């Protein structure tokens, strides 16, 4: 589900918004709210606020259970201890001890600690039947895009069957072994709240807004993520605006079918570029005469104008367009600050057979060879998702939606929050 971004002028306003979101999640939950806290420095202000008025008075402390997304394998008294810090800032003062679920670090190693915490979390889950394990998961994000202690490329990212795992080597400071909830467990939440502040986080937040595949973009939630960021960390406002997915390929590759179904699946606006061809271009094609760059130039400009119009209305758009040449794509894509390319490509004979069966379209099968000749496959820097034309449309749409999910869920700036 699409994320929402809120930008705050400073760390204090951000912390107050985070405290409000946590308290609101508790107030909206059942009789045993479960909150999963994060480590790092960013949430310290929030933890301090939760132990003070007006927030403390709104929290039903005897009923709320507090967990932690990851822990450094150090004693609780160590300043690097994530839950140790939360306890010092508010939990020990406000929460019943039995409601504070710490990861054990007085055991032989992180794997033993992970097994124990997994038992504790599973027991809590079994005793509190709910669709989601947590009412809210709070996460920070590292400059490399890690969340909790799930670092890019780490084996822990793929351990979907486990709820908690040990991490022998942290990829970023503090370089101590870690214990971390897995993506599956972190994603078992009704609300997912990210916090990030400071210019040092701006590059990774821009990558997240672009839908890069990072641990931070792999965590999901029942109701989508909310990003609370300060102005120094926030991506440029237009990088949190409308998005474009270009479904490209030669005639007969299935652009309109796949593009239309994808748009319907993700709730985006759909544009079939063929609808914008001039009558003169359509007449040429019906006469089996190939279009020249000159013929396509006004068509490409009309596509760009229509995309700009839809963007001005705040729409996210899926466009089906042959976009055979790089320079055609370079006319279309800059209409949006965030775009992705899906290239439907495959066996020419299969495409030709489909064209022969397609009735009433102005593009004749005879011109397929010409289109294949001028087709310029997207280059590596275009980061295109290549999808084979063979197979069922629904399977392709499932594949595209899954592979582009970080981009589709990358979110938009919440109105009035910048
Ligand atoms: C940890 C955290 C980690 C943290 C990010 C951001 O144990 O280090 O759980 O995932 O949230 O590294 O840390 P900062 O808030 O300190 O930037």
Tab-separated table of C-alpha atoms and ligand atoms in Angstrom:
chain	number	residue	atom	x	y	z
A	1	UNK	CA	0.000	0.000	0.000
A	2	UNK	CA	1.301	3.415	-0.947
A	3	UNK	CA	3.430	5.169	1.689
A	4	UNK	CA	2.762	8.667	2.910
A	5	UNK	CA	5.517	11.207	3.574
A	6	UNK	CA	5.303	14.034	6.089
A	7	UNK	CA	8.058	16.649	6.251
A	8	UNK	CA	8.728	18.604	9.443
A	9	UNK	CA	10.700	21.809	9.957
A	10	UNK	CA	12.840	20.338	12.745
A	11	UNK	CA	13.532	17.315	14.950
A	12	UNK	CA	11.212	18.517	17.720
A	13	UNK	CA	8.175	18.735	15.441
A	14	UNK	CA	9.105	15.340	13.999
A	15	UNK	CA	9.382	13.743	17.452
A	16	UNK	CA	6.033	15.199	18.525
A	17	UNK	CA	4.384	13.799	15.395
A	18	UNK	CA	5.929	10.400	16.060
A	19	UNK	CA	4.781	10.423	19.684
A	20	UNK	CA	1.284	11.347	18.515
A	21	UNK	CA	1.300	8.501	15.968
A	22	UNK	CA	2.393	5.965	18.590
A	23	UNK	CA	-0.210	7.119	21.094
A	24	UNK	CA	-2.874	7.136	18.372
A	25	UNK	CA	-1.963	3.550	17.429
A	26	UNK	CA	-2.301	2.533	21.082
A	27	UNK	CA	-5.639	4.327	21.425
A	28	UNK	CA	-6.894	2.629	18.248
A	29	UNK	CA	-5.778	-0.853	19.278
A	30	UNK	CA	-7.429	-3.646	21.219
A	31	UNK	CA	-6.997	-4.497	24.866
A	32	UNK	CA	-3.292	-5.440	24.655
A	33	UNK	CA	-1.542	-2.954	22.375
A	34	UNK	CA	1.845	-4.140	21.112
A	35	UNK	CA	4.397	-1.551	20.047
A	36	UNK	CA	7.745	-2.474	18.470
A	37	UNK	CA	10.403	0.139	19.108
A	38	UNK	CA	13.556	0.786	17.141
A	39	UNK	CA	17.104	1.522	18.105
A	40	UNK	CA	19.524	4.172	16.989
A	41	UNK	CA	19.653	7.828	17.933
A	42	UNK	CA	16.698	9.215	15.984
A	43	UNK	CA	13.920	7.972	18.284
A	44	UNK	CA	15.496	9.202	21.536
A	45	UNK	CA	13.447	12.439	21.492
A	46	UNK	CA	10.269	10.430	20.952
A	47	UNK	CA	11.035	8.088	23.825
A	48	UNK	CA	11.623	11.082	26.079
A	49	UNK	CA	8.244	12.560	25.031
A	50	UNK	CA	6.345	9.306	25.636
A	51	UNK	CA	7.310	9.482	29.292
A	52	UNK	CA	6.089	13.060	29.643
A	53	UNK	CA	2.757	14.879	29.486
A	54	UNK	CA	0.594	15.084	27.511
A	55	UNK	CA	1.636	11.797	25.946
A	56	UNK	CA	2.180	9.704	29.124
A	57	UNK	CA	-1.316	10.407	30.425
A	58	UNK	CA	-2.841	9.080	27.200
A	59	UNK	CA	-1.030	5.722	27.342
A	60	UNK	CA	-2.774	2.915	29.295
A	61	UNK	CA	0.541	1.649	30.650
A	62	UNK	CA	-0.765	-1.527	32.330
A	63	UNK	CA	-2.107	-2.804	28.992
A	64	UNK	CA	0.627	-1.839	26.530
A	65	UNK	CA	3.414	-4.270	25.625
A	66	UNK	CA	6.737	-2.960	24.313
A	67	UNK	CA	9.058	-4.887	22.017
A	68	UNK	CA	12.200	-3.930	20.112
A	69	UNK	CA	12.987	-4.531	16.442
A	70	UNK	CA	16.635	-5.257	17.019
A	71	UNK	CA	19.259	-5.214	19.724
A	72	UNK	CA	22.963	-4.835	19.962
A	73	UNK	CA	24.512	-7.780	21.808
A	74	UNK	CA	25.672	-5.686	24.768
A	75	UNK	CA	24.488	-5.506	28.410
A	76	UNK	CA	21.285	-3.486	28.972
A	77	UNK	CA	23.344	-0.952	30.919
A	78	UNK	CA	25.520	-0.302	27.869
A	79	UNK	CA	24.687	3.012	26.180
A	80	UNK	CA	24.510	1.130	22.868
A	81	UNK	CA	21.634	-1.030	24.094
A	82	UNK	CA	18.509	-0.124	22.126
A	83	UNK	CA	15.938	-1.219	24.673
A	84	UNK	CA	18.264	-0.184	27.468
A	85	UNK	CA	18.058	3.353	26.063
A	86	UNK	CA	14.264	3.201	25.789
A	87	UNK	CA	14.064	1.918	29.372
A	88	UNK	CA	16.261	4.750	30.597
A	89	UNK	CA	14.224	7.357	28.700
A	90	UNK	CA	10.681	6.240	29.595
A	91	UNK	CA	9.883	2.557	29.942
A	92	UNK	CA	11.348	1.916	33.392
A	93	UNK	CA	9.513	4.971	34.693
A	94	UNK	CA	6.150	4.218	33.107
A	95	UNK	CA	5.678	0.607	31.997
A	96	UNK	CA	5.176	-2.516	34.128
A	97	UNK	CA	8.325	-4.662	33.960
A	98	UNK	CA	6.356	-7.639	32.648
A	99	UNK	CA	5.241	-5.554	29.665
A	100	UNK	CA	8.791	-4.755	28.568
A	101	UNK	CA	10.003	-7.500	26.242
A	102	UNK	CA	13.784	-7.167	26.021
A	103	UNK	CA	16.068	-9.321	23.897
A	104	UNK	CA	18.360	-11.293	26.211
A	105	UNK	CA	22.071	-10.498	25.895
A	106	UNK	CA	23.176	-12.542	28.922
A	107	UNK	CA	23.196	-15.753	26.854
A	108	UNK	CA	26.127	-17.350	24.953
A	109	UNK	CA	25.536	-15.719	21.569
A	110	UNK	CA	23.088	-13.859	19.318
A	111	UNK	CA	21.607	-17.051	17.942
A	112	UNK	CA	20.624	-18.235	21.407
A	113	UNK	CA	19.215	-14.771	22.078
A	114	UNK	CA	17.235	-14.898	18.828
A	115	UNK	CA	15.726	-18.284	19.668
A	116	UNK	CA	14.645	-17.055	23.101
A	117	UNK	CA	13.108	-13.864	21.735
A	118	UNK	CA	11.317	-15.788	19.015
A	119	UNK	CA	9.703	-17.969	21.708
A	120	UNK	CA	8.700	-14.849	23.650
A	121	UNK	CA	7.190	-13.137	20.621
A	122	UNK	CA	5.397	-16.306	19.466
A	123	UNK	CA	3.975	-16.843	22.969
A	124	UNK	CA	2.751	-13.260	23.058
A	125	UNK	CA	1.204	-13.679	19.632
A	126	UNK	CA	-0.503	-16.930	20.650
A	127	UNK	CA	-1.912	-15.384	23.814
A	128	UNK	CA	-3.195	-12.310	21.962
A	129	UNK	CA	-4.987	-13.532	18.865
A	130	UNK	CA	-4.829	-10.687	16.397
A	131	UNK	CA	-4.414	-10.494	12.657
A	132	UNK	CA	-1.199	-8.528	13.048
A	133	UNK	CA	1.488	-9.059	15.663
A	134	UNK	CA	2.109	-5.367	16.318
A	135	UNK	CA	-0.198	-2.396	16.389
A	136	UNK	CA	2.739	-0.234	15.371
A	137	UNK	CA	6.304	-0.872	14.307
A	138	UNK	CA	8.645	2.095	14.626
A	139	UNK	CA	11.755	1.995	12.432
A	140	UNK	CA	14.713	4.184	11.704
A	141	UNK	CA	16.731	3.741	8.537
A	142	UNK	CA	20.477	3.556	8.141
A	143	UNK	CA	22.365	5.460	5.424
A	144	UNK	CA	22.693	2.125	3.593
A	145	UNK	CA	18.949	1.548	3.732
A	146	UNK	CA	19.041	-0.990	6.558
A	147	UNK	CA	16.251	-1.264	9.086
A	148	UNK	CA	16.560	-2.922	12.486
A	149	UNK	CA	19.699	-5.011	11.943
A	150	UNK	CA	18.712	-6.158	8.469
A	151	UNK	CA	21.572	-4.900	6.321
A	152	UNK	CA	21.532	-4.860	2.498
A	153	UNK	CA	22.606	-8.180	1.041
A	154	UNK	CA	22.582	-9.944	4.413
A	155	UNK	CA	21.411	-13.527	4.783
A	156	UNK	CA	19.013	-12.369	7.493
A	157	UNK	CA	16.898	-10.685	4.811
A	158	UNK	CA	15.910	-14.001	3.290
A	159	UNK	CA	15.074	-15.846	6.513
A	160	UNK	CA	11.328	-15.554	6.058
A	161	UNK	CA	10.421	-18.608	8.155
A	162	UNK	CA	12.149	-17.254	11.243
A	163	UNK	CA	10.670	-14.504	13.394
A	164	UNK	CA	13.980	-13.483	14.996
A	165	UNK	CA	17.553	-14.116	13.867
A	166	UNK	CA	21.074	-13.452	15.073
A	167	UNK	CA	23.455	-11.293	13.045
A	168	UNK	CA	27.095	-12.098	13.786
A	169	UNK	CA	28.541	-9.049	12.039
A	170	UNK	CA	26.894	-5.657	11.762
A	171	UNK	CA	27.602	-3.872	8.472
A	172	UNK	CA	27.518	-0.474	10.158
A	173	UNK	CA	28.470	0.849	13.567
A	174	UNK	CA	28.124	-0.135	16.264
A	175	UNK	CA	30.099	-3.161	15.079
A	176	UNK	CA	28.744	-5.582	17.635
A	177	UNK	CA	26.714	-8.725	16.974
A	178	UNK	CA	22.994	-8.095	16.705
A	179	UNK	CA	19.646	-9.765	17.226
A	180	UNK	CA	16.904	-8.679	14.842
A	181	UNK	CA	13.306	-9.331	13.923
A	182	UNK	CA	12.999	-10.535	10.340
A	183	UNK	CA	11.156	-8.754	7.535
A	184	UNK	CA	8.201	-11.087	8.035
A	185	UNK	CA	7.869	-10.181	11.691
A	186	UNK	CA	8.437	-6.455	11.209
A	187	UNK	CA	5.780	-6.501	8.479
A	188	UNK	CA	3.194	-8.095	10.748
A	189	UNK	CA	1.887	-4.722	11.802
A	190	UNK	CA	-1.123	-2.515	11.393
A	191	UNK	CA	0.929	0.657	11.232
A	192	UNK	CA	4.515	1.116	10.090
A	193	UNK	CA	6.201	4.353	11.078
A	194	UNK	CA	9.635	5.398	9.819
A	195	UNK	CA	11.608	8.291	11.271
A	196	UNK	CA	14.617	9.912	9.657
A	197	UNK	CA	16.288	13.242	10.206
A	198	UNK	CA	19.364	15.130	9.126
A	199	UNK	CA	21.087	15.748	5.808
A	200	UNK	CA	23.050	12.492	6.143
A	201	UNK	CA	19.827	10.577	5.488
A	202	UNK	CA	18.842	12.587	2.395
A	203	UNK	CA	20.598	10.278	-0.118
A	204	UNK	CA	19.035	7.083	1.215
A	205	UNK	CA	15.580	8.683	1.469
A	206	UNK	CA	15.848	9.770	-2.154
A	207	UNK	CA	16.653	6.161	-3.090
A	208	UNK	CA	13.667	4.983	-1.053
A	209	UNK	CA	11.392	7.531	-2.745
A	210	UNK	CA	12.632	6.199	-6.106
A	211	UNK	CA	11.630	2.696	-5.034
A	212	UNK	CA	15.090	1.194	-4.831
A	213	UNK	CA	15.189	-2.343	-3.468
A	214	UNK	CA	16.495	-1.845	0.075
A	215	UNK	CA	15.671	-3.504	3.396
A	216	UNK	CA	13.692	-0.354	4.248
A	217	UNK	CA	11.510	-0.797	1.156
A	218	UNK	CA	10.988	-4.495	1.779
A	219	UNK	CA	9.155	-3.990	5.077
A	220	UNK	CA	5.434	-3.763	4.419
A	221	UNK	CA	2.404	-3.091	6.532
A	222	UNK	CA	-1.310	-3.660	6.414
A	223	UNK	CA	-1.904	0.066	6.015
A	224	UNK	CA	1.211	1.184	4.224
A	225	UNK	CA	4.156	3.063	5.702
A	226	UNK	CA	4.300	6.596	7.015
A	227	UNK	CA	7.621	8.408	6.675
A	228	UNK	CA	8.208	11.190	9.211
A	229	UNK	CA	11.246	13.148	8.079
A	230	UNK	CA	12.710	16.555	8.735
A	231	UNK	CA	13.396	19.010	5.934
A	232	UNK	CA	17.126	18.230	5.891
A	233	UNK	CA	16.517	14.547	5.229
A	234	UNK	CA	13.479	14.881	2.970
A	235	UNK	CA	13.713	14.080	-0.739
A	236	UNK	CA	12.985	16.990	-3.090
A	237	UNK	CA	9.237	17.679	-3.049
A	238	UNK	CA	8.781	16.763	-6.712
A	239	UNK	CA	10.479	13.420	-5.994
A	240	UNK	CA	7.493	12.716	-3.773
A	241	UNK	CA	4.989	13.616	-6.450
A	242	UNK	CA	3.365	11.693	-9.261
A	243	UNK	CA	4.977	8.585	-10.703
A	244	UNK	CA	5.064	7.075	-14.190
A	245	UNK	CA	5.408	3.483	-15.350
A	246	UNK	CA	6.134	3.134	-19.077
A	247	UNK	CA	5.100	-0.226	-20.520
A	248	UNK	CA	6.984	-0.350	-23.815
A	249	UNK	CA	7.510	-2.768	-26.671
A	250	UNK	CA	6.784	-3.398	-30.319
A	251	UNK	CA	3.220	-3.593	-31.586
A	252	UNK	CA	1.654	-6.872	-30.508
A	253	UNK	CA	3.840	-7.221	-27.393
A	254	UNK	CA	0.777	-6.704	-25.195
A	255	UNK	CA	1.454	-3.150	-23.964
A	256	UNK	CA	-2.184	-2.055	-23.856
A	257	UNK	CA	-3.431	-5.255	-22.199
A	258	UNK	CA	-0.641	-5.426	-19.629
A	259	UNK	CA	-0.459	-1.686	-19.044
A	260	UNK	CA	-4.184	-1.377	-18.583
A	261	UNK	CA	-4.351	-4.355	-16.227
A	262	UNK	CA	-1.378	-3.086	-14.229
A	263	UNK	CA	-2.948	0.360	-13.869
A	264	UNK	CA	-6.186	-1.225	-12.676
A	265	UNK	CA	-4.291	-3.467	-10.231
A	266	UNK	CA	-2.366	-0.631	-8.584
A	267	UNK	CA	-5.035	2.023	-8.913
A	268	UNK	CA	-3.096	4.303	-11.229
A	269	UNK	CA	-4.368	6.224	-14.256
A	270	UNK	CA	-3.866	4.516	-17.648
A	271	UNK	CA	-2.883	6.147	-20.935
A	272	UNK	CA	-2.632	4.289	-24.236
A	273	UNK	CA	-0.252	6.339	-26.367
A	274	UNK	CA	-1.776	4.883	-29.543
A	275	UNK	CA	-4.895	6.947	-28.775
A	276	UNK	CA	-2.819	10.091	-29.359
A	277	UNK	CA	-1.632	9.228	-32.883
A	278	UNK	CA	-2.832	11.723	-35.488
A	279	UNK	CA	-5.249	10.557	-38.180
A	280	UNK	CA	-2.445	11.083	-40.683
A	281	UNK	CA	-0.143	8.714	-38.757
A	282	UNK	CA	-2.898	6.118	-38.443
A	283	UNK	CA	-3.615	6.367	-42.183
A	284	UNK	CA	0.091	5.855	-42.964
A	285	UNK	CA	0.244	2.793	-40.715
A	286	UNK	CA	-2.960	1.327	-42.168
A	287	UNK	CA	-1.307	1.711	-45.566
A	288	UNK	CA	1.624	-0.296	-44.149
A	289	UNK	CA	3.925	2.709	-44.406
A	290	UNK	CA	6.392	3.035	-41.540
A	291	UNK	CA	6.376	6.235	-39.527
A	292	UNK	CA	9.468	8.384	-39.567
A	293	UNK	CA	11.005	10.202	-36.601
A	294	UNK	CA	9.377	13.287	-38.055
A	295	UNK	CA	5.953	11.614	-38.006
A	296	UNK	CA	6.495	10.540	-34.389
A	297	UNK	CA	7.778	13.908	-33.124
A	298	UNK	CA	4.342	15.593	-32.756
A	299	UNK	CA	2.928	12.369	-31.345
A	300	UNK	CA	5.616	12.235	-28.657
A	301	UNK	CA	5.016	15.871	-27.779
A	302	UNK	CA	1.284	15.251	-27.449
A	303	UNK	CA	2.085	12.314	-25.133
A	304	UNK	CA	4.313	14.525	-23.032
A	305	UNK	CA	1.609	17.206	-22.872
A	306	UNK	CA	-1.022	14.691	-21.779
A	307	UNK	CA	1.326	13.264	-19.154
A	308	UNK	CA	2.084	16.766	-17.873
A	309	UNK	CA	-1.652	17.436	-17.651
A	310	UNK	CA	-2.247	14.283	-15.647
A	311	UNK	CA	0.749	15.020	-13.433
A	312	UNK	CA	-0.621	18.502	-12.730
A	313	UNK	CA	-3.742	16.749	-11.490
A	314	UNK	CA	-1.597	14.659	-9.146
A	315	UNK	CA	-2.138	11.385	-10.988
A	316	UNK	CA	0.204	8.405	-10.958
A	317	UNK	CA	0.180	7.048	-14.518
A	318	UNK	CA	0.839	3.808	-16.368
A	319	UNK	CA	1.417	4.531	-20.065
A	320	UNK	CA	1.477	1.924	-22.831
A	321	UNK	CA	3.729	3.234	-25.563
A	322	UNK	CA	6.030	1.547	-28.072
A	323	UNK	CA	8.791	4.065	-27.171
A	324	UNK	CA	11.062	2.105	-29.483
A	325	UNK	CA	14.009	4.500	-29.432
A	326	UNK	CA	15.921	5.949	-26.484
A	327	UNK	CA	15.327	9.447	-27.745
A	328	UNK	CA	11.577	8.782	-27.783
A	329	UNK	CA	11.772	7.683	-24.150
A	330	UNK	CA	13.817	10.778	-23.387
A	331	UNK	CA	10.869	12.907	-24.541
A	332	UNK	CA	8.292	11.000	-22.492
A	333	UNK	CA	9.940	10.110	-19.171
A	334	UNK	CA	11.142	13.567	-18.019
A	335	UNK	CA	7.474	14.544	-17.659
A	336	UNK	CA	7.693	12.850	-14.243
A	337	UNK	CA	10.352	13.079	-11.543
A	338	UNK	CA	9.942	9.361	-10.808
A	339	UNK	CA	9.516	6.763	-13.554
A	340	UNK	CA	10.143	3.128	-14.321
A	341	UNK	CA	10.257	1.220	-17.616
A	342	UNK	CA	8.735	-2.204	-18.228
A	343	UNK	CA	9.891	-3.666	-21.535
A	344	UNK	CA	7.682	-6.410	-23.001
A	345	UNK	CA	9.913	-8.322	-25.352
A	346	UNK	CA	10.107	-11.813	-26.802
A	347	UNK	CA	9.794	-14.128	-29.739
A	348	UNK	CA	9.040	-12.265	-32.996
A	349	UNK	CA	7.028	-15.172	-34.411
A	350	UNK	CA	4.793	-15.231	-31.337
A	351	UNK	CA	4.259	-11.478	-31.582
A	352	UNK	CA	3.528	-11.752	-35.301
A	353	UNK	CA	0.956	-14.472	-34.654
A	354	UNK	CA	-0.768	-12.235	-32.147
A	355	UNK	CA	-0.789	-9.316	-34.557
A	356	UNK	CA	-2.441	-11.470	-37.203
A	357	UNK	CA	-5.262	-12.281	-34.757
A	358	UNK	CA	-5.643	-8.660	-33.630
A	359	UNK	CA	-8.527	-7.125	-35.517
A	360	UNK	CA	-9.419	-3.503	-36.093
A	361	UNK	CA	-6.089	-1.998	-35.013
A	362	UNK	CA	-4.440	0.444	-37.386
A	363	UNK	CA	-1.009	-1.230	-37.005
A	364	UNK	CA	-0.622	-3.990	-39.644
A	365	UNK	CA	1.459	-7.145	-39.000
A	366	UNK	CA	3.563	-6.197	-42.026
A	367	UNK	CA	5.251	-3.409	-40.064
A	368	UNK	CA	6.421	-5.619	-37.176
A	369	UNK	CA	9.754	-6.291	-38.855
A	370	UNK	CA	10.389	-2.575	-39.213
A	371	UNK	CA	9.573	-1.980	-35.545
A	372	UNK	CA	11.926	-4.746	-34.459
A	373	UNK	CA	14.651	-3.219	-36.626
A	374	UNK	CA	14.437	0.225	-35.060
A	375	UNK	CA	13.818	-1.037	-31.522
A	376	UNK	CA	16.540	0.143	-29.135
A	377	UNK	CA	16.449	-2.028	-26.008
A	378	UNK	CA	16.672	0.115	-22.868
A	379	UNK	CA	20.253	0.458	-21.741
A	380	UNK	CA	21.446	-0.461	-18.262
A	381	UNK	CA	21.110	3.098	-17.006
A	382	UNK	CA	17.390	2.998	-17.871
A	383	UNK	CA	16.903	0.224	-15.276
A	384	UNK	CA	14.139	-1.405	-17.304
A	385	UNK	CA	12.269	-4.429	-16.023
A	386	UNK	CA	12.259	-6.872	-18.956
A	387	UNK	CA	9.225	-9.156	-19.162
A	388	UNK	CA	8.811	-11.933	-21.701
A	389	UNK	CA	5.731	-11.551	-23.867
A	390	UNK	CA	4.863	-15.225	-23.582
A	391	UNK	CA	2.439	-16.430	-20.938
A	392	UNK	CA	-0.759	-15.234	-19.363
A	393	UNK	CA	-1.339	-11.526	-18.935
A	394	UNK	CA	-2.301	-11.958	-15.272
A	395	UNK	CA	0.975	-13.729	-14.554
A	396	UNK	CA	2.909	-10.876	-16.118
A	397	UNK	CA	0.961	-8.277	-14.186
A	398	UNK	CA	1.604	-10.203	-10.947
A	399	UNK	CA	5.313	-10.312	-11.778
A	400	UNK	CA	5.536	-6.607	-12.647
A	401	UNK	CA	3.535	-5.531	-9.591
A	402	UNK	CA	5.773	-7.640	-7.349
A	403	UNK	CA	9.053	-6.487	-8.851
A	404	UNK	CA	8.034	-2.820	-8.883
A	405	UNK	CA	6.348	-2.913	-5.480
A	406	UNK	CA	8.974	-0.706	-3.772
A	407	UNK	CA	8.316	1.899	-6.506
A	408	UNK	CA	4.538	1.428	-6.436
A	409	UNK	CA	4.543	1.701	-2.617
A	410	UNK	CA	7.210	4.444	-2.497
A	411	UNK	CA	4.537	6.897	-1.576
A	412	UNK	CA	3.605	10.494	-1.998
A	413	UNK	CA	3.929	13.648	0.042
A	414	UNK	CA	0.919	13.962	2.331
A	415	UNK	CA	-0.909	17.126	1.387
A	416	UNK	CA	-0.073	20.088	3.568
A	417	UNK	CA	2.945	18.495	5.149
A	418	UNK	CA	5.886	20.320	3.658
B	1	LIG	C1	20.125	-0.046	15.350
B	1	LIG	C2	18.827	0.455	14.784
B	1	LIG	C3	19.013	0.813	13.350
B	1	LIG	C4	18.713	2.285	13.273
B	1	LIG	C5	19.307	2.889	12.035
B	1	LIG	C6	19.193	4.416	12.112
B	1	LIG	O1	20.147	-0.950	16.167
B	1	LIG	O2	21.139	0.575	14.964
B	1	LIG	O3	17.756	-0.284	15.040
B	1	LIG	O4	18.238	0.101	12.447
B	1	LIG	O5	17.306	2.495	13.301
B	1	LIG	O6	20.663	2.513	11.961
B	1	LIG	O7	19.954	4.824	13.216
B	1	LIG	P1	19.997	6.386	13.635
B	1	LIG	O8	18.600	6.723	14.073
B	1	LIG	O9	20.975	6.430	14.767
B	1	LIG	O10	20.421	7.132	12.415
